[in-house]
């Protein structure tokens, strides 16, 4: 018995020694704006499959600035973030490098990755219009309708400075041009029930409380509210409406990933990025997150699927980035928040 225990112990020591020796080859460093509960299941599975350890720095802000400050010595290999504006921030600050991977290109449709391979989307989120159930039936409302005078005093939304709204306006410019977008924004502003404030969920809560009839908000928050005991009533007070089903389709923004310019563990980083784009990880991500997988072979979670199929705007996501500055300018010009 004792002999066997000793043998086991020495085998373990040898293994431990070899792991230490290879540690530098067997790890990858991630800076993540995405929360632990969303990405930890993915990293655990990746490590199980490949033996590559994932070290993660989680933060709500400052990670891109940190990569910039650390420069060539930055330990970061991969940055995970939400919103095309953050992905482009890395590219524009020259903190990214292109990835040329056949496997990723096959998994992620061209619409959802940078033409030069500097960033890749992993999930999409719809900017929905939630409509009150007080009127009894679901309504089909387009983004353009939000400027219709019949909705005067009926719309709630968060600040025009928020990236989700800037992204929506950028998509409106890409589809309709600046002049029309400015007119539209003036109309939307005139229809607001109150000054823009709060987060996306607060708008749905305001519908529940009778402050407004329409709320603008991202799709995954509907799922999040439904799953939270003290917020379920807010979600239950609205229908989820997918805008522009008879036109361009609903506006989607993304979460995604970037390989850093000075990635010290580039091979493992690309391996991780390929893993994240692949069917299995996309399935796990979609399930936990209540977002839509970018990989068309993977279905959204059961709950998200229950909201129904919809047509998404086919605008390539980089076009949002191109119009982002103009969108911010127009939102300022119409004094959207005042
Ligand atoms: Fe969000």
PDB file of C-alpha atoms and ligand atoms in Angstrom, residues 125 158 164 218 220-221, ligand 1:
ATOM      1  CA  UNK A 125     -27.395  41.143 -30.033  1.00  0.00           C
ATOM      2  CA  UNK A 158     -31.263  55.429 -22.438  1.00  0.00           C
ATOM      3  CA  UNK A 164     -25.804  50.744 -28.035  1.00  0.00           C
ATOM      4  CA  UNK A 218     -30.919  44.883 -26.341  1.00  0.00           C
ATOM      5  CA  UNK A 220     -30.305  39.569 -24.045  1.00  0.00           C
ATOM      6  CA  UNK A 221     -31.719  41.867 -21.344  1.00  0.00           C
TER       7      UNK A 221
HETATM    8 FE1  LIG B   1     -25.291  45.237 -22.186  1.00  0.00          FE
END
